[in-house]
Tab-separated table of C-alpha atoms and ligand atoms in Angstrom:
chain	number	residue	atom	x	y	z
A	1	UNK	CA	-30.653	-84.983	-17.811
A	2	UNK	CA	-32.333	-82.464	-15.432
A	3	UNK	CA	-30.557	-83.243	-11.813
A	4	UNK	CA	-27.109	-83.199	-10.475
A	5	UNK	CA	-27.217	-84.301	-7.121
A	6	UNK	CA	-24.844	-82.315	-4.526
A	7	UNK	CA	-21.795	-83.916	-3.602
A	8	UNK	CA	-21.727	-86.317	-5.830
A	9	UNK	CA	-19.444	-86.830	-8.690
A	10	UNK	CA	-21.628	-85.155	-12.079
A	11	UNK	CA	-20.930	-86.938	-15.018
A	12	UNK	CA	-20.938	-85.092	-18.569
A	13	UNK	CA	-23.420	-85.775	-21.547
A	14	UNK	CA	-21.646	-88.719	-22.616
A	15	UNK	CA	-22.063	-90.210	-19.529
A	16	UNK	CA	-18.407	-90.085	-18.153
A	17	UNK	CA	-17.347	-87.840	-14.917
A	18	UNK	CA	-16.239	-84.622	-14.957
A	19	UNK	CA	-13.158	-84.056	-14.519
A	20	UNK	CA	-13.169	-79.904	-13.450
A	21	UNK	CA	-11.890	-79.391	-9.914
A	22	UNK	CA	-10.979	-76.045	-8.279
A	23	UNK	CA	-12.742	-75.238	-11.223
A	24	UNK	CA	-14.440	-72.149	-13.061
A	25	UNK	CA	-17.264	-71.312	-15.150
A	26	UNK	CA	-16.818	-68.217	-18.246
A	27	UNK	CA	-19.711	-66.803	-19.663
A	28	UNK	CA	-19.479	-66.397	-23.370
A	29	UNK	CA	-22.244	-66.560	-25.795
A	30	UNK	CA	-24.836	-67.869	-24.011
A	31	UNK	CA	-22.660	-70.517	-23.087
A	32	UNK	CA	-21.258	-71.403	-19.811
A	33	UNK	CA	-17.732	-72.775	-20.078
A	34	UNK	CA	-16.698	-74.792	-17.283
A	35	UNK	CA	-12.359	-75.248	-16.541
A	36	UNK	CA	-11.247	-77.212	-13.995
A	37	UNK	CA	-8.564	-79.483	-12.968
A	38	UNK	CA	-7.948	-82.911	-14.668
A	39	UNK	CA	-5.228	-85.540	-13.171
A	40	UNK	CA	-5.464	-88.043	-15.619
A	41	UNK	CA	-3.205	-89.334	-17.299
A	42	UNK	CA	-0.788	-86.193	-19.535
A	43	UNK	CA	-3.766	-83.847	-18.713
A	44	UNK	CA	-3.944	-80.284	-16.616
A	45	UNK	CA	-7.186	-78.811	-17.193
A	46	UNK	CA	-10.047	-79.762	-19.003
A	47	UNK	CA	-13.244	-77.392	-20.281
A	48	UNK	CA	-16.806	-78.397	-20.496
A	49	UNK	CA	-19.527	-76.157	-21.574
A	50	UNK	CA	-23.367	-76.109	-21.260
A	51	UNK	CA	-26.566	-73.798	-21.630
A	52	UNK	CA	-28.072	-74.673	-18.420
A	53	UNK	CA	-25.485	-75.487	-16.057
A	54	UNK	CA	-26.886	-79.356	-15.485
A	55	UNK	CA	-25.739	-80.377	-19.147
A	56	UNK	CA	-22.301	-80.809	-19.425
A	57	UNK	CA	-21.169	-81.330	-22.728
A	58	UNK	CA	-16.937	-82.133	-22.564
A	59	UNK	CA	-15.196	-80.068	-24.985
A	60	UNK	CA	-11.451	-80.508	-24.323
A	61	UNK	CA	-8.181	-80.982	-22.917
A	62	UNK	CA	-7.148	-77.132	-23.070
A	63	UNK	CA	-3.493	-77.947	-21.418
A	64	UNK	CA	-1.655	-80.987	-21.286
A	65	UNK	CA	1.891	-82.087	-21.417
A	66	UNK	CA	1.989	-81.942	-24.694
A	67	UNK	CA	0.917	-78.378	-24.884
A	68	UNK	CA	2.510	-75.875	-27.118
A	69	UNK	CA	5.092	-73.748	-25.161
A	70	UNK	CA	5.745	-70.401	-25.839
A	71	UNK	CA	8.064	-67.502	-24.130
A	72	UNK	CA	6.558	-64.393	-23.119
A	73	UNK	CA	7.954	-60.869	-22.237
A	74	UNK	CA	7.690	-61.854	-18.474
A	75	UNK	CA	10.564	-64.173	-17.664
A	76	UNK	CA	9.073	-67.631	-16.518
A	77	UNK	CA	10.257	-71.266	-16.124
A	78	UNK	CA	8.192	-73.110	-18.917
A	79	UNK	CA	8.019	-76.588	-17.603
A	80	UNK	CA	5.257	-78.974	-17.631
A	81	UNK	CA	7.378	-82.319	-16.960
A	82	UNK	CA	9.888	-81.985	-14.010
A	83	UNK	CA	13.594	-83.143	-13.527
A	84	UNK	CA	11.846	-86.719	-12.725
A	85	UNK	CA	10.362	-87.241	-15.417
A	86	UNK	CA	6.724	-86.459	-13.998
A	87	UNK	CA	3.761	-84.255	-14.081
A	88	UNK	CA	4.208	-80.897	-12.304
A	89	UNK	CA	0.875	-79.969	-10.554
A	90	UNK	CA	-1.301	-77.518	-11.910
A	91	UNK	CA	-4.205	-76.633	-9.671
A	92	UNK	CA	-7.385	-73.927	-9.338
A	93	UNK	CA	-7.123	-72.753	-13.072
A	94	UNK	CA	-9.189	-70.199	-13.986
A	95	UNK	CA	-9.537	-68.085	-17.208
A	96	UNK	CA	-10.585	-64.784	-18.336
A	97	UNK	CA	-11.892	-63.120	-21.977
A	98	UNK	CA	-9.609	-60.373	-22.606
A	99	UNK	CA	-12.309	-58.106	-24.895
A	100	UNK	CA	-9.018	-55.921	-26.191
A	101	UNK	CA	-6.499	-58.105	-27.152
A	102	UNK	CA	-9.474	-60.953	-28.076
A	103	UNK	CA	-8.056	-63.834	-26.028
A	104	UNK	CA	-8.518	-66.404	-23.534
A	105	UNK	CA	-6.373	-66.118	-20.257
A	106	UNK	CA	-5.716	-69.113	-17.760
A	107	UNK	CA	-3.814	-68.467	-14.198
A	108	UNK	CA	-3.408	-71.341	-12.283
A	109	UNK	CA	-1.573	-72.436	-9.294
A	110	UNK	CA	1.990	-74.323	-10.184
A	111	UNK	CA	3.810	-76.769	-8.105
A	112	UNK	CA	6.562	-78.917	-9.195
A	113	UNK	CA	4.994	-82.297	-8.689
A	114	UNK	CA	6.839	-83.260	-5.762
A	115	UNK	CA	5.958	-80.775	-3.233
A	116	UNK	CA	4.648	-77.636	-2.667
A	117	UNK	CA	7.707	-75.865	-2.034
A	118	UNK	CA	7.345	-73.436	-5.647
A	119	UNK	CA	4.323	-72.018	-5.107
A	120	UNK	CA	4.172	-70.237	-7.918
A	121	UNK	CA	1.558	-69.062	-10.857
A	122	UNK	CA	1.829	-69.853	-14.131
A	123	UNK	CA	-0.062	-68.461	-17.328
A	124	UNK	CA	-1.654	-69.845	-20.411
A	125	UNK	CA	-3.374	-68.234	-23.558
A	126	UNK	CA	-5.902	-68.927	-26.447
A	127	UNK	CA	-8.191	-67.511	-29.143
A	128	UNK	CA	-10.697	-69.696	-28.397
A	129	UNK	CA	-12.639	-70.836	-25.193
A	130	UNK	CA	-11.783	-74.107	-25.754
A	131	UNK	CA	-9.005	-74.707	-27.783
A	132	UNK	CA	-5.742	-75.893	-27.135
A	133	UNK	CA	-3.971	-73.259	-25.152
A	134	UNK	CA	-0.718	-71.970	-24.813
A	135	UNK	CA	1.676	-72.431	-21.936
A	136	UNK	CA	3.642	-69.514	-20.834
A	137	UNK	CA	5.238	-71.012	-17.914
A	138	UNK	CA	5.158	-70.578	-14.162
A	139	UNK	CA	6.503	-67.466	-11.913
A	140	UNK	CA	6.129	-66.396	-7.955
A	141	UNK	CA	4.894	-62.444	-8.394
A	142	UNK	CA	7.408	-60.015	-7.143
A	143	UNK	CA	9.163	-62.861	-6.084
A	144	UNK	CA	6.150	-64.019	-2.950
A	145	UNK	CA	4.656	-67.410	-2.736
A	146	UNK	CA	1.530	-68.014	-4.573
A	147	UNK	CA	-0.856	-70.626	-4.333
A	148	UNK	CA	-4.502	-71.199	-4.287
A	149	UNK	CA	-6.012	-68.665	-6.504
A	150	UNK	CA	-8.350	-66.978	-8.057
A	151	UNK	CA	-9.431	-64.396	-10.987
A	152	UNK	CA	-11.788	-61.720	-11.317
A	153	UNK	CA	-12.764	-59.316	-13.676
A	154	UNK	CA	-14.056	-56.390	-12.859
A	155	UNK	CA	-17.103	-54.156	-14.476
A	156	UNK	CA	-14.721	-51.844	-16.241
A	157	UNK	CA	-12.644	-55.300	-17.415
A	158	UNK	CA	-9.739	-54.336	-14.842
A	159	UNK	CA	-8.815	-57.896	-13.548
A	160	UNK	CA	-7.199	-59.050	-10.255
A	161	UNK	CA	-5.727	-62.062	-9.532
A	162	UNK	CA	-6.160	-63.268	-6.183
A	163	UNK	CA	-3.519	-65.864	-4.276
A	164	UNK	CA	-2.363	-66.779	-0.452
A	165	UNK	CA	1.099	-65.913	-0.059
A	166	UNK	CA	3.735	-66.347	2.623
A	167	UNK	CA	3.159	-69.956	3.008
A	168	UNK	CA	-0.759	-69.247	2.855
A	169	UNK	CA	-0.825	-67.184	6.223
A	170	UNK	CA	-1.959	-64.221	4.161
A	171	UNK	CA	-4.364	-63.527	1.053
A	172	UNK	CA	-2.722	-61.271	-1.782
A	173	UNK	CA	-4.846	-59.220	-3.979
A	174	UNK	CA	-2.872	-58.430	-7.642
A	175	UNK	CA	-4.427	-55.886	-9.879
A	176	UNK	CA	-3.314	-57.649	-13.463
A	177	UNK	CA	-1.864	-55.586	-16.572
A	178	UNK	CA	-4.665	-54.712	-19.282
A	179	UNK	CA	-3.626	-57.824	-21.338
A	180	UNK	CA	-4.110	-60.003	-18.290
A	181	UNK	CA	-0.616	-61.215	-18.960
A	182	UNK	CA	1.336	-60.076	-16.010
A	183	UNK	CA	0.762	-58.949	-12.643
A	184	UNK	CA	0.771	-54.586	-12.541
A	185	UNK	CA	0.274	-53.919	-9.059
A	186	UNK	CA	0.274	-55.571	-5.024
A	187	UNK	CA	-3.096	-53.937	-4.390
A	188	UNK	CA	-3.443	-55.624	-0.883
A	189	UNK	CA	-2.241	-57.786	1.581
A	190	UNK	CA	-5.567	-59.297	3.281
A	191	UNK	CA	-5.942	-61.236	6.996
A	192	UNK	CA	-2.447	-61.369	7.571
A	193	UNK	CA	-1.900	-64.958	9.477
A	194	UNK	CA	-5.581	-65.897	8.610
A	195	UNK	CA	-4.385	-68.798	6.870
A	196	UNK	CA	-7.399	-68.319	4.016
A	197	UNK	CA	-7.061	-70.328	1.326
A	198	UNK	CA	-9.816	-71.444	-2.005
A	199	UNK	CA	-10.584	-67.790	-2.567
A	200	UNK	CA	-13.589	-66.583	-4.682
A	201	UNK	CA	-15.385	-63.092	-5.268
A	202	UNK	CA	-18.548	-62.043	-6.544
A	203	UNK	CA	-20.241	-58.263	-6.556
A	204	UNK	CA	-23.811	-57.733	-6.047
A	205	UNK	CA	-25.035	-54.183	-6.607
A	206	UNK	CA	-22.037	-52.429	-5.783
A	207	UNK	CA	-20.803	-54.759	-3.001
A	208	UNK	CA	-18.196	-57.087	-3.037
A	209	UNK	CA	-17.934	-60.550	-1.228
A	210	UNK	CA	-14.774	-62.588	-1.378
A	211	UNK	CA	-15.353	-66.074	0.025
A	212	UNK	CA	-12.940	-68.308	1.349
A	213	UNK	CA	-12.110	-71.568	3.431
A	214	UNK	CA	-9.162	-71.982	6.093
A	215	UNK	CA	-5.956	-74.046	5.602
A	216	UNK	CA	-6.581	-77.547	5.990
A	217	UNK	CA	-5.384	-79.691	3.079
A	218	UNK	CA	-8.271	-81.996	1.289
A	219	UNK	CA	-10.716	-81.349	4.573
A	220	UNK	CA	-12.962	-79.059	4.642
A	221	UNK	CA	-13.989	-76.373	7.171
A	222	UNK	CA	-16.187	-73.374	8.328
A	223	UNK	CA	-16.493	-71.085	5.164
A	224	UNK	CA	-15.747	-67.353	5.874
A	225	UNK	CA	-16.886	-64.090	3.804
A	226	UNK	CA	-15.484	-60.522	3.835
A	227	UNK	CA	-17.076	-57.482	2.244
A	228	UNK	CA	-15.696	-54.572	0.678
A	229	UNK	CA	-17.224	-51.485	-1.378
A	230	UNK	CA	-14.368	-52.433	-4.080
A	231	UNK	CA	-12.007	-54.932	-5.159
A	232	UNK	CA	-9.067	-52.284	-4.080
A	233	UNK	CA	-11.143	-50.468	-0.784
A	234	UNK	CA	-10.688	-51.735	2.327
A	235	UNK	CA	-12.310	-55.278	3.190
A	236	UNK	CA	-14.445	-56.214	6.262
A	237	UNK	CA	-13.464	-58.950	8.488
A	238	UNK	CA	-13.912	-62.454	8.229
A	239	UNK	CA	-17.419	-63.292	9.032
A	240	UNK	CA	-18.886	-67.024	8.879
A	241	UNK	CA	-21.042	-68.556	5.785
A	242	UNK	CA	-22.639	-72.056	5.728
A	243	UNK	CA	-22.016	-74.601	8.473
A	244	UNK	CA	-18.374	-75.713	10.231
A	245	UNK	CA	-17.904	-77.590	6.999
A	246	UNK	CA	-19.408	-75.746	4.399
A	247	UNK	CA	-21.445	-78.597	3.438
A	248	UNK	CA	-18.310	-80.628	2.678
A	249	UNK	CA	-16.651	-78.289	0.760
A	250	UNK	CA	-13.979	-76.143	-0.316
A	251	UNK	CA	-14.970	-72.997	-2.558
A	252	UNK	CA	-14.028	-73.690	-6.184
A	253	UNK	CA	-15.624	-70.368	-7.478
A	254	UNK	CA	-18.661	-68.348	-7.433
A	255	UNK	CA	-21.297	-68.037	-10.678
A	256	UNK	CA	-23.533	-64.808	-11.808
A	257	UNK	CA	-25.823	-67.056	-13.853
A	258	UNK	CA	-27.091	-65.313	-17.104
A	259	UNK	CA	-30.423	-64.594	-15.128
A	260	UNK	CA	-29.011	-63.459	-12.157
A	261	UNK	CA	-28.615	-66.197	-9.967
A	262	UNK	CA	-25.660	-65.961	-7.689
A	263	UNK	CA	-24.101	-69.703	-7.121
A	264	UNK	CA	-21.655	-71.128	-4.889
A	265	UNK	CA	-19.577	-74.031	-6.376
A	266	UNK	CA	-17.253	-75.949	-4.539
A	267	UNK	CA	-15.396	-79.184	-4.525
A	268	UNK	CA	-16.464	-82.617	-2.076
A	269	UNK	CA	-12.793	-83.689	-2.303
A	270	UNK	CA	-12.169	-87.471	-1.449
A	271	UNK	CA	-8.950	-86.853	0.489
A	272	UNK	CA	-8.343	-90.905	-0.288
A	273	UNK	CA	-9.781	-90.966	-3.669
A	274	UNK	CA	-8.743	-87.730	-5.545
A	275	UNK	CA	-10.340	-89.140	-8.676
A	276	UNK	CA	-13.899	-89.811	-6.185
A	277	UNK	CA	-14.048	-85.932	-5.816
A	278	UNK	CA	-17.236	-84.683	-6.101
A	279	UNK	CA	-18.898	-81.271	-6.731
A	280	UNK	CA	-21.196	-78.499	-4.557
A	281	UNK	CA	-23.393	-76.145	-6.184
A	282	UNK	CA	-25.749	-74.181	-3.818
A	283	UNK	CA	-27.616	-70.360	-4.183
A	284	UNK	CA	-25.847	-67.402	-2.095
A	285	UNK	CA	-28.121	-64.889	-0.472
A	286	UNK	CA	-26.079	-61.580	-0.764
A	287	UNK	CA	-27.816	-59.347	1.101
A	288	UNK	CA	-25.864	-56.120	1.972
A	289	UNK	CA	-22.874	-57.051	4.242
A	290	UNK	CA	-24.404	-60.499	4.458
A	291	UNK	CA	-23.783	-63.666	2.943
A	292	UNK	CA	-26.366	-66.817	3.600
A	293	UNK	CA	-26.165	-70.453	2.314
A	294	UNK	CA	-28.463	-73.535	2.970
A	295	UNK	CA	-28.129	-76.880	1.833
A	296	UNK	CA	-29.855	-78.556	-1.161
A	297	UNK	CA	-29.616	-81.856	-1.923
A	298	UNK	CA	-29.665	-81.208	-5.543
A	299	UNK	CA	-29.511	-78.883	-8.690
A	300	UNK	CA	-32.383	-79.079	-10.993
A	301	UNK	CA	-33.957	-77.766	-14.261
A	302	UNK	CA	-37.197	-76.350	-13.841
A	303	UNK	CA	-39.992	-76.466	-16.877
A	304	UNK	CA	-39.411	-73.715	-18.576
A	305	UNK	CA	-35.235	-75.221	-18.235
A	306	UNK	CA	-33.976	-72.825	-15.451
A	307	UNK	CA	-31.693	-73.935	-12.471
A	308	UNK	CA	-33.770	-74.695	-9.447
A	309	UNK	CA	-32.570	-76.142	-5.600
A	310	UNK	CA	-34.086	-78.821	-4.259
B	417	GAL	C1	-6.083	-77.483	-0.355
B	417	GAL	C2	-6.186	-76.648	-1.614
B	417	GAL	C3	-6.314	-77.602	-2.778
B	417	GAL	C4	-5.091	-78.496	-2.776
B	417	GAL	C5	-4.973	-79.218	-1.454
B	417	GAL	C6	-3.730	-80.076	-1.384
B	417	GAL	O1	-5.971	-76.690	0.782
B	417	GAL	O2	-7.293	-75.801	-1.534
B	417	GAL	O3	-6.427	-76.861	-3.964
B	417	GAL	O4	-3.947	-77.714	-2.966
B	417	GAL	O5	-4.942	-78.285	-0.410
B	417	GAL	O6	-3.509	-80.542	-0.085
């Protein structure tokens, strides 16, 4: 295959769809490794992985049900069925390579599959990128609300973890411990009754860009950018990226490709048809202060196999 066309739903090598919303891609040798949301059935999240972003090759279902459950020095509620007997609702996962301790960290958002009234994060851990991983259970940090989310690591492998708080009016900004396990430190409390939600951040050449939509369920909306000279100095205001939709889409995360190609992905979600969800991928201009992105109708492999827009 050398096209995925934008807003559709991609399917993987074998043919079926991918199953990887509010995703995230990990870099690790030469491979991209793709997480993302998975509804079916007993499954959370499911990981993909491929060497050219347009190849998709499905590797497994990292956390399910059925995953192994283990305690951790932070106290947490380890639940993956509720009192009903049903699924609790894992959403946005992401995951991290933690270089000292040599393992694979996933934060996600946790509800309790009836509502949204937990809003809490929860935490799961592996030695490989794609093994089965480890649930550690769910927690709200320092006792606030947390739901959509993100992570990022930074140059010097200091991580943050990124979620709306106080029932999403504002954006919190963790920095995490140096095992990635536990939150250290509130490092800011950004656009107080912005409503932001969908957060992602990338840094080109010493500037940062966090990008963001508003609050408004499974519809999308005008995508807004802030700037900042560091993940802990002060950020810029909201400024606008895209059109009043962001091309039908909701930020999911944001790539640096292995040559240096900055990507926007996001989700097309099917607010009737969760399962009909389809994906965005589109090139960021990050110019400065400034964030641009057009519209391409699809992702494609050049000749010599690199990602192109067309
Ligand atoms: C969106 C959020 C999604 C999902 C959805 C549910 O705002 O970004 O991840 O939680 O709401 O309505």
């Amino acid at each position: 295959m050398n096209k995925l066309k934008n807003g559709e739903l991609w399917k993987d090598t074998e043919g079926n769809p991918i199953h990887a919303h509010g995703g995230h891609i990990l870099k690790k040798d030469n491979y991209y490794y793709w997480y993302g949301e998975d509804r079916r059935d007993n499954i959370y999240v499911s990981c993909y992985r491929s060497k050219d972003l347009v190849n998709w090759e499905f590797r497994n279902h990292i956390l399910t049900t059925d995953s192994k459950m283990e305690e951790y020095r932070v106290r947490t509620v380890c639940k993956l069925i509720n009192e009903d007997g049903k699924k609790v609702n894992l959403e946005r996962p992401k995951v991290l390579y933690n270089k000292s301790t040599n393992t694979f960290v996933l934060w996600t958002h946790y509800e309790n599959g009836n509502d949204y009234t937990d809003a809490a994060c929860a935490v799961a851990t592996c030695d490989t990128p794609d093994g089965d991983f480890t649930y550690h259970g769910h927690f709200n940090p320092f006792g606030y609300m947390s739901r959509d989310c993100t992570l990022y690591q930074d140059k010097d492998d200091v991580a943050y973890f990124i979620s709306a708080a106080r029932d999403n009016g504002d954006l919190h900004v963790y920095r995490l411990s140096e095992d990635y396990l536990n939150i250290d430190k509130l490092v800011h409390r950004l656009w107080q009754g912005e409503y932001r939600e969908a957060p992602a951040v990338v840094e080109k050449e010493g500037v940062y860009y966090l990008l963001s939509s508003f609050c408004t369920g499974w519809y999308p909306n005008q995508g807004k950018y802030a700037s900042s000279k560091g993940i802990e100095e002060d950020w810029s205001s909201l400024q606008e990226f895209g059109d009043e939709t962001t091309y039908h889409s909701q930020p999911s995360f944001i790539l640096k490709t292995y040559d240096d190609q900055f990507l926007y992905f996001g989700d097309r979600w099917n607010a009737d048809h969760y399962f009909e969800s389809g994906y965005v991928a589109l090139p960021l201009k990050l110019e400065g202060e400034n964030v641009e992105m057009s519209f391409y109708d699809s992702v494609q492999l050049d000749d010599t196999q690199v990602i192109t827009f067309k």
